[in-house]
mmCIF file of C-alpha atoms and ligand atoms in Angstrom:
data_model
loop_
_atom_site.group_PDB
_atom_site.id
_atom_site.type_symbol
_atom_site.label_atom_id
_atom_site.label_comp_id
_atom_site.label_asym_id
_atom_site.label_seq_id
_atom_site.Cartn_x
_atom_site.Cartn_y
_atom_site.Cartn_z
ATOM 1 C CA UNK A 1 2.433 19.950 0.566
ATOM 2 C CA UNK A 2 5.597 18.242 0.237
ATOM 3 C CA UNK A 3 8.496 19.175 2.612
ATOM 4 C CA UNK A 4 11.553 21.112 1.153
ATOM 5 C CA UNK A 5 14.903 20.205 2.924
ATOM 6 C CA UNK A 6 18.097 20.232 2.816
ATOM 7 C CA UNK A 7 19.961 17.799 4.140
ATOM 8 C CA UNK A 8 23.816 17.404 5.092
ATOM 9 C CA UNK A 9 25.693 14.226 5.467
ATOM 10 C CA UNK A 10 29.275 14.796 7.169
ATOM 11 C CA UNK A 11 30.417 11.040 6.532
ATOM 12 C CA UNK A 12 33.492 10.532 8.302
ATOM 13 C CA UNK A 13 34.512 13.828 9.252
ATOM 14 C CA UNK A 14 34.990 16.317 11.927
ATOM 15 C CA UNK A 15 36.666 15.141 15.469
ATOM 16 C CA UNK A 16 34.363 16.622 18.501
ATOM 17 C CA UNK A 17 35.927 19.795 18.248
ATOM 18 C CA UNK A 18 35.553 20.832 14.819
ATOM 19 C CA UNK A 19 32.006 19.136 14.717
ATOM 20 C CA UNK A 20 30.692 21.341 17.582
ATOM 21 C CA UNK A 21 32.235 24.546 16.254
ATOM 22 C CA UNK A 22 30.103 23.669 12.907
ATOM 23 C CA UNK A 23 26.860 22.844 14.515
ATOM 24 C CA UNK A 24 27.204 26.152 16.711
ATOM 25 C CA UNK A 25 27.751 28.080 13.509
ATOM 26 C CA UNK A 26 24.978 26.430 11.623
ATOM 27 C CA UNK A 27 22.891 27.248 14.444
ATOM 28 C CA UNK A 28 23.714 30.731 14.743
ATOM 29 C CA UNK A 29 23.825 31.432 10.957
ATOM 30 C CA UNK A 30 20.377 29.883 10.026
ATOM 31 C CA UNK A 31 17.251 32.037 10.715
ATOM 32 C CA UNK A 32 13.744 32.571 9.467
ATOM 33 C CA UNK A 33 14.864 34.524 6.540
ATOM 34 C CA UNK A 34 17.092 31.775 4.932
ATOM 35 C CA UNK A 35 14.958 29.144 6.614
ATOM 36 C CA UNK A 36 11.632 30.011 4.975
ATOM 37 C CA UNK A 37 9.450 26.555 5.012
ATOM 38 C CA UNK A 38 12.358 24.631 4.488
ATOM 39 C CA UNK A 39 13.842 21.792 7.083
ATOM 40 C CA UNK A 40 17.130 21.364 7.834
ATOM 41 C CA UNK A 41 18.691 18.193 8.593
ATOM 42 C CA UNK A 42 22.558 17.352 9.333
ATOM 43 C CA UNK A 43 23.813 13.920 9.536
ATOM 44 C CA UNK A 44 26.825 14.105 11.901
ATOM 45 C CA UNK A 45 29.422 11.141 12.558
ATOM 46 C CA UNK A 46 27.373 8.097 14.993
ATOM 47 C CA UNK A 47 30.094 8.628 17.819
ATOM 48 C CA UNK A 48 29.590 12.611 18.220
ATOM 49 C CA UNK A 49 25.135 12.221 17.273
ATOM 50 C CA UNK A 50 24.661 12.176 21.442
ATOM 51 C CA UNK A 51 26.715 15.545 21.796
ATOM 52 C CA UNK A 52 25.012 17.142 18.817
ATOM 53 C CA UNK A 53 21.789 16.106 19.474
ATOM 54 C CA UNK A 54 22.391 17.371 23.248
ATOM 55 C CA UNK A 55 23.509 20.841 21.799
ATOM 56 C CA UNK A 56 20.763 21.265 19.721
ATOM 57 C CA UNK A 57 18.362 20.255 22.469
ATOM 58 C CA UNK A 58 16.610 24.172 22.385
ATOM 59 C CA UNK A 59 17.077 24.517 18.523
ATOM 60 C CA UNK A 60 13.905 23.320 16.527
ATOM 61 C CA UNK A 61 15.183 24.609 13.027
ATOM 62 C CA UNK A 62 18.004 21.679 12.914
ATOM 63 C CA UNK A 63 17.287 17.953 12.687
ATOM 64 C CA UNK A 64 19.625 15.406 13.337
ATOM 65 C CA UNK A 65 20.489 11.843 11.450
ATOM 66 C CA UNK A 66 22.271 9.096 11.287
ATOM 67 C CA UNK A 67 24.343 8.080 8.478
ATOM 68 C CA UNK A 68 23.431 4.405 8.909
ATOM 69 C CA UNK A 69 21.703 2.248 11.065
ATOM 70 C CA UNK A 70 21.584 -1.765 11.331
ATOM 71 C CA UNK A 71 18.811 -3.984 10.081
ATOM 72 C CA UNK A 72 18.519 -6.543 12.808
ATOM 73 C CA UNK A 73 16.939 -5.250 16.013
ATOM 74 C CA UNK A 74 19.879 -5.902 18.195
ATOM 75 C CA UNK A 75 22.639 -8.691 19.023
ATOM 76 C CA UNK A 76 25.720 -10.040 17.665
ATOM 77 C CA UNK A 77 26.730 -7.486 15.384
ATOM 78 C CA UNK A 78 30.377 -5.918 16.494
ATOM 79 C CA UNK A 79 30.365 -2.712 16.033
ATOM 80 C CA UNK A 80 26.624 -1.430 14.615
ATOM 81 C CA UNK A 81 24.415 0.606 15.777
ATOM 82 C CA UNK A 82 20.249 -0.358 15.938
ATOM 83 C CA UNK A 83 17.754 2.142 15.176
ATOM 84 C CA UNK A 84 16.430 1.628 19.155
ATOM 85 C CA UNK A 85 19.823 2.879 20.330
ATOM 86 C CA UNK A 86 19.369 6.145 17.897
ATOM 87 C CA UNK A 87 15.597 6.546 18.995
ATOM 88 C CA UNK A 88 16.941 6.867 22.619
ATOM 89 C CA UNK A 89 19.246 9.504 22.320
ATOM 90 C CA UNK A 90 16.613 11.458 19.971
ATOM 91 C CA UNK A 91 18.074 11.099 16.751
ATOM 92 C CA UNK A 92 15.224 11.993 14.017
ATOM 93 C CA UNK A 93 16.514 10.520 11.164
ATOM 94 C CA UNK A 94 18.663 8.057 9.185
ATOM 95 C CA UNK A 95 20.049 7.860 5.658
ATOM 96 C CA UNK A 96 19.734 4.274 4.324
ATOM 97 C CA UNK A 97 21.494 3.330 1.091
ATOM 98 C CA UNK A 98 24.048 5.685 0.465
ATOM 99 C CA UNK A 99 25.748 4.768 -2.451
ATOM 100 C CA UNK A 100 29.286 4.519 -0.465
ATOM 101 C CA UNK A 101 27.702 2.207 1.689
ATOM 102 C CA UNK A 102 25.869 0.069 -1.449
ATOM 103 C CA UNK A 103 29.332 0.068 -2.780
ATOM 104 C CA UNK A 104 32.228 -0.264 -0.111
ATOM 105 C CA UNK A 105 29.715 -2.357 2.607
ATOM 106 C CA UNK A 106 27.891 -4.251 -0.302
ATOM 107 C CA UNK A 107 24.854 -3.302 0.995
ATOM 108 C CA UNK A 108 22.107 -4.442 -1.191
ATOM 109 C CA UNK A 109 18.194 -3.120 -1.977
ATOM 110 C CA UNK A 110 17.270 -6.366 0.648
ATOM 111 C CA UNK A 111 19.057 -5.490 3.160
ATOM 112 C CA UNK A 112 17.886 -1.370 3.010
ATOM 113 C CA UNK A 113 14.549 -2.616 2.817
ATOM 114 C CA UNK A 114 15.025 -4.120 6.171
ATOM 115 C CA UNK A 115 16.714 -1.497 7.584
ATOM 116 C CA UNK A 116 13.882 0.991 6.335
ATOM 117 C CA UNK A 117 11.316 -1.412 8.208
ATOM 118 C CA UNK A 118 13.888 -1.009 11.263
ATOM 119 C CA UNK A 119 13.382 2.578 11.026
ATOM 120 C CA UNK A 120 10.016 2.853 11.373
ATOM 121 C CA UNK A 121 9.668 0.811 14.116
ATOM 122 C CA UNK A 122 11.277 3.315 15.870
ATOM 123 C CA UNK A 123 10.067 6.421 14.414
ATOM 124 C CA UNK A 124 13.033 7.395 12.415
ATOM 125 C CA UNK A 125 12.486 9.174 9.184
ATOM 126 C CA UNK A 126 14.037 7.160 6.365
ATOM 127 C CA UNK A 127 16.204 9.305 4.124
ATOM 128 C CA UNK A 128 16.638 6.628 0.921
ATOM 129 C CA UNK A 129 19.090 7.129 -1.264
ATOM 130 C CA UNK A 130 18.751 5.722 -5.252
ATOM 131 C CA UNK A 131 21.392 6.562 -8.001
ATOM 132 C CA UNK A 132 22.982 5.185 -11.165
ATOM 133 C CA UNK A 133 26.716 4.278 -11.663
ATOM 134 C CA UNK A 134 28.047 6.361 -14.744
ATOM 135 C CA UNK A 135 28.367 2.905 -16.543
ATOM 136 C CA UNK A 136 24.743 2.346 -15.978
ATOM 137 C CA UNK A 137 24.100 5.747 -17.457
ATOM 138 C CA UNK A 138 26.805 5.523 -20.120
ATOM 139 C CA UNK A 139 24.296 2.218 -21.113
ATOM 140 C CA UNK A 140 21.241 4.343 -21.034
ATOM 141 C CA UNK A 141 19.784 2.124 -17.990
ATOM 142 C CA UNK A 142 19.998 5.041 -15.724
ATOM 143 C CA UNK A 143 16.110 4.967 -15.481
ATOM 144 C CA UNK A 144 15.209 1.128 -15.052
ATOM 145 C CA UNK A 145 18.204 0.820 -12.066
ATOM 146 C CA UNK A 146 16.752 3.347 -9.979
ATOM 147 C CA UNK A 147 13.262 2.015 -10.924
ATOM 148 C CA UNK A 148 14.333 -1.348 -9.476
ATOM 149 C CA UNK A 149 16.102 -0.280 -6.578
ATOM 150 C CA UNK A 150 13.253 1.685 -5.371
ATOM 151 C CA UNK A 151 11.009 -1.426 -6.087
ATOM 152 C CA UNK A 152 13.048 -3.406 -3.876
ATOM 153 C CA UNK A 153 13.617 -1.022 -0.951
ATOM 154 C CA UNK A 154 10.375 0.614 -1.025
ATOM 155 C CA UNK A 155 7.904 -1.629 -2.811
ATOM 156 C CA UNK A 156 6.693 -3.306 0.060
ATOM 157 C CA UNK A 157 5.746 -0.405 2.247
ATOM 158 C CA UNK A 158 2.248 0.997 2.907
ATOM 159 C CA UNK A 159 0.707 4.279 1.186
ATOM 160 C CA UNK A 160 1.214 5.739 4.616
ATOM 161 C CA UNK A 161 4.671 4.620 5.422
ATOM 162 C CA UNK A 162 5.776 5.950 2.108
ATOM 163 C CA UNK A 163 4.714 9.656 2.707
ATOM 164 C CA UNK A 164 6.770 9.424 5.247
ATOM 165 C CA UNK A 165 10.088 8.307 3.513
ATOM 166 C CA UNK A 166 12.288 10.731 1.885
ATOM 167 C CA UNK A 167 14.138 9.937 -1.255
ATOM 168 C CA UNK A 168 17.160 11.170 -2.373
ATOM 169 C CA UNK A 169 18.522 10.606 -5.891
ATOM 170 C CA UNK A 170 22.270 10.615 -5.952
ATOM 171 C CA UNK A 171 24.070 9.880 -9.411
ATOM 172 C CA UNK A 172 27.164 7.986 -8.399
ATOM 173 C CA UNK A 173 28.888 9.605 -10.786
ATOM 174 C CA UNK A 174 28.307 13.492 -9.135
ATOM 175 C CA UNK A 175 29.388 12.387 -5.512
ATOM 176 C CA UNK A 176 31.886 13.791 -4.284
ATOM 177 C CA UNK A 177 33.817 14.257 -8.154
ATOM 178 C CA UNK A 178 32.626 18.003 -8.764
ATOM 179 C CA UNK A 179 30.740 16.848 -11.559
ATOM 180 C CA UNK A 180 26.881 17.645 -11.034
ATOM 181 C CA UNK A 181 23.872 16.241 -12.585
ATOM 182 C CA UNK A 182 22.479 19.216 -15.179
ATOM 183 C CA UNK A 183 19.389 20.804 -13.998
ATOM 184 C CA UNK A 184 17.656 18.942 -16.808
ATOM 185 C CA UNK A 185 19.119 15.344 -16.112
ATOM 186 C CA UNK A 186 18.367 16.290 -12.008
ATOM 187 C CA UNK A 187 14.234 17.175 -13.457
ATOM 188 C CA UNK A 188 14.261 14.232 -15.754
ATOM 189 C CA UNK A 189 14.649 11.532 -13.214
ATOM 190 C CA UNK A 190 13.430 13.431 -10.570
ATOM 191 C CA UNK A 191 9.774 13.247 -12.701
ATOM 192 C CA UNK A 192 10.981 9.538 -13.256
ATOM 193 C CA UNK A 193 11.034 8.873 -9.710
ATOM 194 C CA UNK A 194 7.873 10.502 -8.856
ATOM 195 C CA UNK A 195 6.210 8.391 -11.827
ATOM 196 C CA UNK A 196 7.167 5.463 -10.592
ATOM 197 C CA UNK A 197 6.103 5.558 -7.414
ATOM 198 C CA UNK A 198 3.075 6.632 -8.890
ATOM 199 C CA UNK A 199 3.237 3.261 -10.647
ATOM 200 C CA UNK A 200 4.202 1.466 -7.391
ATOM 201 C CA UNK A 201 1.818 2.861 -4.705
ATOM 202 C CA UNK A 202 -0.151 5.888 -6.093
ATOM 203 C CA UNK A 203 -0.161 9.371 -7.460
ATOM 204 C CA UNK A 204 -0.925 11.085 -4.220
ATOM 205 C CA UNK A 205 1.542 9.103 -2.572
ATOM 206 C CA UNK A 206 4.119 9.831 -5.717
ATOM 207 C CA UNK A 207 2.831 13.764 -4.626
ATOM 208 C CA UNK A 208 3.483 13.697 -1.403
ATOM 209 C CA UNK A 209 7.331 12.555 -1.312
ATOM 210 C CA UNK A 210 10.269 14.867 -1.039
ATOM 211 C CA UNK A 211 12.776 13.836 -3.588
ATOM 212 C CA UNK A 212 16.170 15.491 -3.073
ATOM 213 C CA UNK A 213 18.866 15.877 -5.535
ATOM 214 C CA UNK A 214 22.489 15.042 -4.348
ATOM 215 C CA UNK A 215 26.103 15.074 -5.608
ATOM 216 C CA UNK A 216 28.051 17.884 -5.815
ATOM 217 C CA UNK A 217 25.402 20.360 -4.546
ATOM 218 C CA UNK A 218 26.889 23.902 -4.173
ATOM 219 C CA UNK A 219 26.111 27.314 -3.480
ATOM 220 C CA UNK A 220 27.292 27.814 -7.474
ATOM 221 C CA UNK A 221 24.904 26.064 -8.739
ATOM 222 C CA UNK A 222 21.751 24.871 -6.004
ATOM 223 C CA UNK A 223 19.831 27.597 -7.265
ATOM 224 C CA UNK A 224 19.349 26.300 -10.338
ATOM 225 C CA UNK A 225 18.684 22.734 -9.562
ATOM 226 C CA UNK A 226 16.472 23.747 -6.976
ATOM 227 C CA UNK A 227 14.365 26.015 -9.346
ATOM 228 C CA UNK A 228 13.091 22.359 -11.176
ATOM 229 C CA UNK A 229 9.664 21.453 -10.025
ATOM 230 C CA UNK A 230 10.448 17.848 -8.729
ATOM 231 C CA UNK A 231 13.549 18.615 -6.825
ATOM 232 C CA UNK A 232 12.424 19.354 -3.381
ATOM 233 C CA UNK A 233 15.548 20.619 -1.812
ATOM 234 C CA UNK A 234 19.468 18.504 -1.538
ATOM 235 C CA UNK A 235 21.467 16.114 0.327
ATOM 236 C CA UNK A 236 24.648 17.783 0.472
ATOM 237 C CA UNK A 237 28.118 16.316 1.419
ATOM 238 C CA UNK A 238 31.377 18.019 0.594
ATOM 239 C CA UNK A 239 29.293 21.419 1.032
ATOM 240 C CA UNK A 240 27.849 20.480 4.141
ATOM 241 C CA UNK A 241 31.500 20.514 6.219
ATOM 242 C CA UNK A 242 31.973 24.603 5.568
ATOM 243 C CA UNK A 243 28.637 26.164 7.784
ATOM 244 C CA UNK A 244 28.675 29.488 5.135
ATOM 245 C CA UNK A 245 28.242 26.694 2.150
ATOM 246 C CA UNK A 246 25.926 24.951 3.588
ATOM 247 C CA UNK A 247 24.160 27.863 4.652
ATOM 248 C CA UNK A 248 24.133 29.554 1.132
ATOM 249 C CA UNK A 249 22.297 25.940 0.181
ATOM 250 C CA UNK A 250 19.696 26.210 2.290
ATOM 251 C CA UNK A 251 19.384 30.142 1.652
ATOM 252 C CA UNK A 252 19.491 28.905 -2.421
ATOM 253 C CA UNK A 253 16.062 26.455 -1.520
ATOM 254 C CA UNK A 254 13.849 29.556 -0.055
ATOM 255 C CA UNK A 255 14.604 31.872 -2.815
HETATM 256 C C1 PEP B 1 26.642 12.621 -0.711
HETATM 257 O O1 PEP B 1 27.557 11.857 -0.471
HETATM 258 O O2 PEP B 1 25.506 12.389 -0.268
HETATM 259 C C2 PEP B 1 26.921 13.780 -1.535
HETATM 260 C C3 PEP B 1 25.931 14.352 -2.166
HETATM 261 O O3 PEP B 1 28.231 14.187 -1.593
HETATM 262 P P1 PEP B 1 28.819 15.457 -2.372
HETATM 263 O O4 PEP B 1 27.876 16.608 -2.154
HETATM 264 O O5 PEP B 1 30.160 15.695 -1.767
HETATM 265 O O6 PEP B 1 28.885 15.090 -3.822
#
């Protein structure tokens, strides 16, 4: 059984303040009843992860990632963060590839392949994210770039290592504009995904991973991308900052 989550990613917002006043209200709010089966995971700024982390200590419903981690183990790097330093403050997870960070950091398919490796050397969950640019789409290549950035960030990992990744599939053009991915389009690559990691390891593998759906995610309209077989649940950003939003998500993957 695959997991269904729902994941948040905060980027670079809330100051201490407003970031523990969301966490407490996320962690009041959510309960069995919206919870159901489904895992929740929020992805805080790095500076405030300690202080989350620490105030979620006794609360087992609520995850925590990183946004980002580095691919070298440690060392000369000003101003990164290794995936040992988020291991020993308890951090769970970390999103690799987010399309902000493919496109204002140049980070490239190599380099998240390392930092995938870098992640499970220290136990981290790797939340990968894969998307098209709406010129790629606009081109009709939407299918064969995801297909090749998942070869190159994924292709070299083992069966086992792969059930343990999660993927999300974020159309560039749907972050952050307001402009979602139909329902249809989410299914259709969704499926696309799954086949091709059917094509690169196998089809239980290509079973077993969660594949979210993210960009523009809302209580409006989760439900229905939610209801499609190969969406497993949403990384959610904009939606994520306002606890009764992101609430109403998770509340929209149970039901
Ligand atoms: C994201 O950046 O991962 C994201 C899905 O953002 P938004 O929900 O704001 O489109």
């Amino acid at each position: 059984m695959r997991r269904k989550i729902v994941a948040g990613n905060w980027k670079m917002n809330k100051n201490y303040d407003e970031a523990m006043d969301l966490v407490r209200d996320l962690a009041e709010m959510l309960n069995d009843d919206i919870l159901g089966k489904t895992d929740v995971i929020i992805a805080p700024p790095a500076v405030l992860l300690p202080n989350i982390v620490e105030e979620l200590w006794d609360v087992d419903y609520i995850s925590v990632a990183a946004q980002n981690c580095h691919h070298e183990i440690a060392g000369a790097y000003t101003g990164e963060i290794s995936t040992d330093m988020l291991a020993s403050i308890e951090v769970d997870a970390v999103i690799v590839g987010h399309s902000e960070r493919r496109h204002y950091f140049g980070e490239t398919d190599a380099i998240i392949a390392k930092k995938i490796d870098r992640c499970f050397e220290d136990d981290l969950v790797p939340i990968y994210c894969c998307g098209e640019t709406l010129e790629e789409r606009k081109a009709g290549a939407h299918f064969e770039v995801v297909a090749r950035q998942m070869t190159e960030a994924l292709g070299h990992l083992s069966d086992e290592e792969m059930m343990e990744v999660v993927i999300a599939y974020e159309p560039v053009w749907a972050i952050g504009t307001g402009e979602t991915a139909t329902p249809e389009q989410a299914q259709e690559m969704h499926a696309h995904i799954r086949e091709h990691l059917s094509v690169i390891f196998n089809a239980d593998v290509a079973d077993e991973v969660s594949i979210l759906y993210g960009g523009s995610c809302k209580p409006s309209n989760a439900k229905e991308l939610f209801a499609q077989p190969d969406v497993d649940g949403g990384l959610i950003g904009g939606a994520s900052l306002v606890a009764e939003d992101f609430v109403a998500i998770v509340a929209a993957l149970k039901s």
